[in-house]
Short mmCIF file of C-alpha atoms and ligand atoms in Angstrom, two decimals:
data_model
loop_
_atom_site.label_atom_id
_atom_site.label_comp_id
_atom_site.label_asym_id
_atom_site.label_seq_id
_atom_site.Cartn_x
_atom_site.Cartn_y
_atom_site.Cartn_z
CA UNK A 1 -0.06 -0.01 0.03
CA UNK A 2 1.01 3.74 -0.38
CA UNK A 3 1.19 5.02 3.12
CA UNK A 4 1.67 8.57 4.45
CA UNK A 5 3.18 8.61 7.91
CA UNK A 6 2.44 11.87 9.57
CA UNK A 7 4.95 12.33 12.34
CA UNK A 8 7.12 9.74 10.83
CA UNK A 9 10.33 11.31 11.79
CA UNK A 10 9.69 11.05 15.56
CA UNK A 11 10.57 8.42 18.01
CA UNK A 12 7.70 6.12 17.49
CA UNK A 13 6.85 7.31 13.94
CA UNK A 14 10.30 6.39 12.62
CA UNK A 15 9.84 2.78 14.03
CA UNK A 16 6.48 2.56 12.39
CA UNK A 17 7.98 3.77 9.04
CA UNK A 18 10.66 1.16 9.33
CA UNK A 19 8.17 -1.63 9.92
CA UNK A 20 5.97 -0.60 6.93
CA UNK A 21 9.08 -0.39 4.74
CA UNK A 22 10.22 -3.85 6.01
CA UNK A 23 6.82 -5.19 4.93
CA UNK A 24 7.36 -3.87 1.43
CA UNK A 25 4.95 -0.92 1.49
CA UNK A 26 5.62 2.44 -0.18
CA UNK A 27 6.23 4.98 2.70
CA UNK A 28 6.20 8.74 2.61
CA UNK A 29 6.89 10.61 5.88
CA UNK A 30 5.20 13.95 6.44
CA UNK A 31 6.69 15.91 9.44
CA UNK A 32 7.44 19.46 10.53
CA UNK A 33 10.58 18.39 12.31
CA UNK A 34 9.55 20.30 15.53
CA UNK A 35 10.60 17.16 17.44
CA UNK A 36 11.22 14.70 14.57
CA UNK A 37 14.74 14.29 13.32
CA UNK A 38 16.14 14.17 9.71
CA UNK A 39 18.27 11.41 11.09
CA UNK A 40 15.25 9.38 11.65
CA UNK A 41 14.38 9.27 7.93
CA UNK A 42 15.18 6.33 5.69
CA UNK A 43 16.42 6.72 2.11
CA UNK A 44 13.79 4.31 0.77
CA UNK A 45 11.00 6.45 2.06
CA UNK A 46 9.74 9.81 0.66
CA UNK A 47 9.87 12.83 2.88
CA UNK A 48 7.56 15.92 2.76
CA UNK A 49 8.72 18.69 5.28
CA UNK A 50 5.16 20.05 6.15
CA UNK A 51 2.95 21.06 9.00
CA UNK A 52 -0.55 19.54 9.82
CA UNK A 53 -1.65 23.15 10.64
CA UNK A 54 -1.15 24.13 6.93
CA UNK A 55 -4.29 22.69 5.41
CA UNK A 56 -3.53 23.45 1.86
CA UNK A 57 0.01 21.85 2.02
CA UNK A 58 -1.45 18.90 3.90
CA UNK A 59 -4.16 18.13 1.41
CA UNK A 60 -1.79 18.48 -1.47
CA UNK A 61 0.61 16.07 0.22
CA UNK A 62 -2.23 13.53 0.98
CA UNK A 63 -3.29 13.00 -2.51
CA UNK A 64 -2.85 9.50 -3.92
CA UNK A 65 -2.24 7.61 -0.53
CA UNK A 66 -4.13 4.46 0.50
CA UNK A 67 -3.65 5.07 4.16
CA UNK A 68 -2.60 7.61 6.65
CA UNK A 69 -0.73 6.80 9.92
CA UNK A 70 -1.12 9.77 12.26
CA UNK A 71 1.47 10.22 15.02
CA UNK A 72 1.92 14.01 14.93
CA UNK A 73 1.05 15.36 18.42
CA UNK A 74 2.54 17.08 21.31
CA UNK A 75 2.81 14.58 24.16
CA UNK A 76 4.19 16.29 27.34
CA UNK A 77 1.62 15.58 30.00
CA UNK A 78 2.94 18.31 32.33
CA UNK A 79 3.13 20.94 29.62
CA UNK A 80 -0.33 20.21 28.47
CA UNK A 81 -1.71 21.37 31.84
CA UNK A 82 -0.04 24.71 31.56
CA UNK A 83 -0.36 25.27 27.76
CA UNK A 84 -3.65 23.70 26.80
CA UNK A 85 -3.91 26.03 23.75
CA UNK A 86 -0.91 24.53 22.20
CA UNK A 87 -2.38 21.08 22.63
CA UNK A 88 -5.75 22.17 21.28
CA UNK A 89 -4.26 23.64 18.25
CA UNK A 90 -1.72 21.13 17.25
CA UNK A 91 -3.39 17.83 18.43
CA UNK A 92 -7.04 18.69 17.76
CA UNK A 93 -7.05 21.21 14.94
CA UNK A 94 -4.14 19.27 13.34
CA UNK A 95 -6.14 16.02 13.43
CA UNK A 96 -9.32 17.62 11.99
CA UNK A 97 -7.10 18.91 9.11
CA UNK A 98 -5.86 15.35 8.67
CA UNK A 99 -9.27 13.87 8.59
CA UNK A 100 -10.60 16.52 6.15
CA UNK A 101 -7.54 16.07 3.87
CA UNK A 102 -8.25 12.24 4.09
CA UNK A 103 -11.90 12.88 2.97
CA UNK A 104 -10.79 15.16 0.19
CA UNK A 105 -8.11 12.61 -1.00
CA UNK A 106 -10.41 9.65 -0.86
CA UNK A 107 -8.26 7.93 1.75
CA UNK A 108 -10.20 5.22 3.50
CA UNK A 109 -7.86 3.98 6.38
CA UNK A 110 -6.10 5.88 9.29
CA UNK A 111 -4.12 4.40 12.06
CA UNK A 112 -3.99 6.86 15.07
CA UNK A 113 -1.53 7.09 17.80
CA UNK A 114 -3.77 7.11 20.85
CA UNK A 115 -2.63 6.68 24.36
CA UNK A 116 -3.31 4.97 27.86
CA UNK A 117 -3.53 8.66 29.04
CA UNK A 118 -7.21 8.61 27.92
CA UNK A 119 -8.06 6.35 30.88
CA UNK A 120 -6.83 8.64 33.69
CA UNK A 121 -6.61 7.02 37.13
CA UNK A 122 -7.17 3.28 36.86
CA UNK A 123 -10.26 2.01 38.49
CA UNK A 124 -9.01 -1.54 38.09
CA UNK A 125 -6.11 -3.22 36.43
CA UNK A 126 -5.24 -4.68 33.95
CA UNK A 127 -7.03 -1.88 32.03
CA UNK A 128 -9.05 -3.10 29.16
CA UNK A 129 -10.95 -1.24 26.49
CA UNK A 130 -14.14 -1.22 28.48
CA UNK A 131 -12.45 0.76 31.32
CA UNK A 132 -14.00 4.24 31.65
CA UNK A 133 -12.00 6.91 29.84
CA UNK A 134 -11.65 9.96 32.26
CA UNK A 135 -8.34 11.60 31.22
CA UNK A 136 -6.48 13.36 34.05
CA UNK A 137 -4.35 15.47 31.77
CA UNK A 138 -5.34 17.83 28.91
CA UNK A 139 -3.00 15.86 26.77
CA UNK A 140 -5.03 12.66 27.50
CA UNK A 141 -8.24 14.63 26.68
CA UNK A 142 -6.96 15.66 23.29
CA UNK A 143 -6.26 12.03 22.54
CA UNK A 144 -9.83 10.94 23.60
CA UNK A 145 -11.36 13.76 21.67
CA UNK A 146 -9.56 12.69 18.51
CA UNK A 147 -10.79 9.16 18.95
CA UNK A 148 -14.36 10.65 19.09
CA UNK A 149 -13.68 12.62 15.81
CA UNK A 150 -12.44 9.36 14.34
CA UNK A 151 -15.68 7.59 15.40
CA UNK A 152 -17.77 10.32 13.58
CA UNK A 153 -15.63 10.38 10.41
CA UNK A 154 -16.07 6.63 10.31
CA UNK A 155 -19.89 6.87 10.55
CA UNK A 156 -20.29 9.88 8.32
CA UNK A 157 -17.49 9.40 5.87
CA UNK A 158 -16.71 5.80 5.81
CA UNK A 159 -13.05 6.33 7.09
CA UNK A 160 -11.97 3.26 8.92
CA UNK A 161 -9.56 3.83 11.88
CA UNK A 162 -7.52 1.95 14.29
CA UNK A 163 -6.95 3.85 17.40
CA UNK A 164 -4.00 2.30 19.28
CA UNK A 165 -3.81 3.06 22.87
CA UNK A 166 -0.09 2.79 23.73
CA UNK A 167 0.93 2.15 27.24
CA UNK A 168 4.54 3.18 28.12
CA UNK A 169 6.45 3.06 24.84
CA UNK A 170 10.16 2.39 25.22
CA UNK A 171 13.25 0.84 23.75
CA UNK A 172 14.74 1.19 20.27
CA UNK A 173 14.65 -0.77 17.02
CA UNK A 174 15.76 -4.22 17.79
CA UNK A 175 17.88 -4.28 14.73
CA UNK A 176 19.65 -1.00 15.67
CA UNK A 177 18.63 1.07 12.61
CA UNK A 178 17.14 3.96 14.61
CA UNK A 179 19.34 6.16 16.72
CA UNK A 180 17.60 9.50 17.13
CA UNK A 181 17.44 10.63 20.64
CA UNK A 182 14.53 12.58 22.10
CA UNK A 183 15.43 15.98 23.43
CA UNK A 184 14.62 16.80 26.98
CA UNK A 185 12.89 13.42 27.68
CA UNK A 186 10.68 13.24 30.69
CA UNK A 187 10.02 9.55 30.48
CA UNK A 188 11.65 7.10 32.81
CA UNK A 189 13.85 4.98 30.50
CA UNK A 190 15.30 7.75 28.52
CA UNK A 191 16.01 9.69 31.76
CA UNK A 192 17.82 6.59 33.08
CA UNK A 193 19.70 6.19 29.96
CA UNK A 194 20.77 9.90 30.09
CA UNK A 195 22.04 9.35 33.59
CA UNK A 196 23.87 6.16 32.48
CA UNK A 197 25.85 8.01 29.89
CA UNK A 198 26.54 11.13 31.79
CA UNK A 199 24.04 13.55 30.09
CA UNK A 200 22.43 14.06 33.58
CA UNK A 201 23.65 13.55 37.05
CA UNK A 202 20.97 11.60 38.73
CA UNK A 203 17.58 9.87 38.28
CA UNK A 204 14.83 11.19 40.43
CA UNK A 205 12.49 8.45 41.58
CA UNK A 206 9.03 9.90 42.12
CA UNK A 207 7.84 8.32 45.32
CA UNK A 208 8.80 5.08 47.13
CA UNK A 209 5.74 4.82 49.41
CA UNK A 210 3.17 3.48 46.86
CA UNK A 211 1.17 0.40 47.52
CA UNK A 212 3.38 -1.70 45.27
CA UNK A 213 5.92 -4.46 46.14
CA UNK A 214 8.96 -2.15 46.48
CA UNK A 215 6.95 1.12 46.85
CA UNK A 216 7.85 2.57 43.48
CA UNK A 217 5.35 3.11 40.54
CA UNK A 218 4.53 0.17 38.35
CA UNK A 219 3.91 0.56 34.66
CA UNK A 220 3.37 -1.50 31.45
CA UNK A 221 6.40 -0.87 29.26
CA UNK A 222 5.91 -1.86 25.58
CA UNK A 223 8.65 -2.07 23.19
CA UNK A 224 8.49 0.48 20.24
CA UNK A 225 9.26 -2.36 17.81
CA UNK A 226 6.17 -4.19 19.12
CA UNK A 227 4.10 -1.03 18.68
CA UNK A 228 5.37 -0.62 15.17
CA UNK A 229 4.26 -4.11 14.27
CA UNK A 230 0.92 -3.41 15.78
CA UNK A 231 0.40 -0.53 13.33
CA UNK A 232 0.89 -2.68 10.36
CA UNK A 233 -1.25 -5.38 11.61
CA UNK A 234 -3.98 -2.76 12.56
CA UNK A 235 -3.95 -1.28 9.09
CA UNK A 236 -4.12 -4.73 7.55
CA UNK A 237 -7.26 -5.41 9.76
CA UNK A 238 -9.13 -2.17 9.04
CA UNK A 239 -8.55 -2.39 5.33
CA UNK A 240 -9.34 -6.06 5.00
CA UNK A 241 -12.36 -6.09 7.20
CA UNK A 242 -13.71 -2.48 6.47
CA UNK A 243 -14.01 -2.09 10.19
CA UNK A 244 -12.66 0.31 12.73
CA UNK A 245 -11.01 -0.79 16.02
CA UNK A 246 -9.78 0.75 19.34
CA UNK A 247 -7.25 -1.43 21.15
CA UNK A 248 -4.81 -1.21 24.17
CA UNK A 249 -1.24 -2.06 23.35
CA UNK A 250 0.73 -3.08 26.32
CA UNK A 251 3.05 -6.01 27.47
CA UNK A 252 0.63 -6.97 30.28
CA UNK A 253 3.47 -6.94 32.55
CA UNK A 254 4.08 -4.48 35.43
CA UNK A 255 7.57 -3.21 36.08
CA UNK A 256 8.45 -0.96 38.94
CA UNK A 257 10.74 2.12 38.67
CA UNK A 258 13.29 0.48 40.90
CA UNK A 259 13.45 -2.70 38.87
CA UNK A 260 14.19 -0.57 35.75
CA UNK A 261 16.90 1.30 37.52
CA UNK A 262 18.53 -1.94 38.81
CA UNK A 263 18.29 -3.64 35.33
CA UNK A 264 19.76 -0.58 33.80
CA UNK A 265 22.76 -0.60 36.20
CA UNK A 266 23.33 -4.29 35.51
CA UNK A 267 23.09 -3.94 31.69
CA UNK A 268 25.11 -0.78 31.38
CA UNK A 269 27.61 -1.42 34.05
CA UNK A 270 27.14 2.27 35.11
CA UNK A 271 26.40 3.33 38.66
CA UNK A 272 23.29 5.45 37.62
CA UNK A 273 22.73 7.63 40.79
CA UNK A 274 19.14 7.70 41.90
CA UNK A 275 17.53 9.86 44.41
CA UNK A 276 14.06 9.20 45.90
CA UNK A 277 11.94 12.35 45.78
CA UNK A 278 8.16 13.04 46.41
CA UNK A 279 5.47 11.58 44.27
CA UNK A 280 4.69 13.31 40.93
CA UNK A 281 1.14 14.78 40.78
CA UNK A 282 -1.33 12.52 38.90
CA UNK A 283 0.80 9.36 38.92
CA UNK A 284 -1.09 6.27 39.63
CA UNK A 285 0.64 3.50 41.79
CA UNK A 286 0.12 0.88 39.14
CA UNK A 287 -1.08 0.86 35.51
CA UNK A 288 -1.00 -2.21 33.34
CA UNK A 289 -2.83 -3.09 30.12
CA UNK A 290 -5.10 -5.93 29.00
CA UNK A 291 -4.11 -6.41 25.33
CA UNK A 292 -6.47 -9.32 24.98
CA UNK A 293 -8.41 -7.51 22.37
CA UNK A 294 -5.46 -6.66 20.22
CA UNK A 295 -4.62 -10.39 20.42
CA UNK A 296 -7.94 -11.47 19.42
CA UNK A 297 -8.43 -9.00 16.63
CA UNK A 298 -4.93 -8.63 15.30
CA UNK A 299 -3.10 -11.71 16.67
CA UNK A 300 -0.71 -9.16 18.26
CA UNK A 301 1.21 -9.75 21.39
CA UNK A 302 4.30 -7.99 22.63
CA UNK A 303 7.31 -9.98 21.64
CA UNK A 304 10.19 -7.70 22.51
CA UNK A 305 8.88 -5.92 25.70
CA UNK A 306 10.78 -7.84 28.30
CA UNK A 307 12.80 -5.64 30.67
CA UNK A 308 16.26 -6.73 29.32
CA UNK A 309 15.32 -6.04 25.69
CA UNK A 310 13.90 -2.64 26.48
CA UNK A 311 17.08 -1.55 28.22
CA UNK A 312 19.58 -3.27 26.04
CA UNK A 313 18.16 -1.77 22.74
CA UNK A 314 18.01 1.74 24.56
CA UNK A 315 21.48 1.37 25.74
CA UNK A 316 22.70 0.48 22.23
CA UNK A 317 21.69 3.92 21.26
CA UNK A 318 22.49 5.97 24.24
CA UNK A 319 26.02 4.41 24.94
CA UNK A 320 27.27 6.40 21.92
CA UNK A 321 26.57 9.54 23.71
CA UNK A 322 29.19 8.83 26.50
C1 WQD B 1 6.97 5.99 34.41
C2 WQD B 1 7.17 5.69 35.90
C3 WQD B 1 6.92 7.75 37.20
C4 WQD B 1 10.42 9.74 35.31
C5 WQD B 1 3.45 8.77 30.38
C6 WQD B 1 2.31 9.56 30.01
C7 WQD B 1 1.29 8.60 29.32
C8 WQD B 1 2.03 8.03 28.07
C9 WQD B 1 3.26 7.39 28.49
C10 WQD B 1 2.06 9.20 26.00
C11 WQD B 1 6.18 6.46 36.81
C12 WQD B 1 8.44 7.30 37.19
C13 WQD B 1 9.36 8.86 35.71
C14 WQD B 1 11.47 10.09 36.22
C15 WQD B 1 10.33 8.52 37.78
N1 WQD B 1 2.49 9.00 27.19
N2 WQD B 1 9.35 8.25 36.83
N3 WQD B 1 11.38 9.51 37.54
O1 WQD B 1 3.76 8.83 33.43
O2 WQD B 1 3.70 6.32 33.21
O3 WQD B 1 3.29 7.75 31.35
O4 WQD B 1 4.15 8.28 29.20
O5 WQD B 1 0.92 8.95 25.54
O6 WQD B 1 0.34 9.31 28.81
O7 WQD B 1 1.70 10.02 31.24
O8 WQD B 1 5.53 7.53 32.03
O9 WQD B 1 7.97 7.43 31.92
O10 WQD B 1 6.91 9.47 32.82
O11 WQD B 1 6.88 7.35 34.21
O12 WQD B 1 10.39 8.08 38.94
O13 WQD B 1 12.28 10.86 36.00
O14 WQD B 1 8.44 6.31 36.24
O15 WQD B 1 6.57 8.38 38.47
O16 WQD B 1 6.01 5.63 37.97
P1 WQD B 1 3.94 7.63 32.62
P2 WQD B 1 6.87 8.01 32.68
#
């Protein structure tokens, strides 16, 4: 298929582009490079330097594609609470532009990068797709609103979508082909990697008094290569079955902050200084996914999301920064 990957120069988008190329699809990346990197582009893929807020450019760029994968969004939870305007414009208006350009261009399938952030505080775990969606952050709200837009465009315009609710994306391409670092990362594993290679002094552990086995927060880390595979499977599903889906993507395994720090020390051989500080506002003690539905519908399960693979593939990239 001819696939336009919007946000395809970013951390997850580049892995998705790689997976579609590996499967023999024709790929064009559309990215404004605000956080995406030229170094994340592949010579076999086309590239359009454009912005989803420029409707004319976007609709021109979208012509002739069979499907769109949409990963172009701001994703800093904390920032979204102080600058909601930025998230409204880019995430929501930008998506409306993508949907309208898809209608105009006759594109019938869209794969959307959604998030576990749509759920908010978990009422039970593992979180399945029936769990109520009450986002705690404005960022999560934008993702949920976009899912609702997708639902309407499905009903009214016949655009089939796959909304993929990622849990904690982590790791790097298992074949080592992607090496772009995120700037100013706030997520745990890149923060730990930066401490391991001397880019920062210490890791702050946000709380050690949670109701978890070691007192630190437990999350469901899912390898970015597993996520990339899910995008390809999801597009195959929506296009073959002419049916939209919303699925959770996680490893179904809970890993604590301390377990990650310890595994990173073992794998990197670096001391990785860590300090326990207070809890971060809004953090649940535990969050894990049920990915049963993704398994049933897509035959997807996480294959590369074990702790060692997450850390080893990340270290392969970060060790070059020492
Ligand atoms: C993981 C664990 C922290 C940093 C976020 C978004 C979510 C989704 C995935 C996009 C928690 C602890 C972290 C640090 C720490 N994103 N931690 N020190 O918050 O689970 O999920 O990314 O859609 O919407 O909220 O991920 O990596 O920030 O935190 O102790 O410096 O690590 O408290 O327990 P989170 P995270």
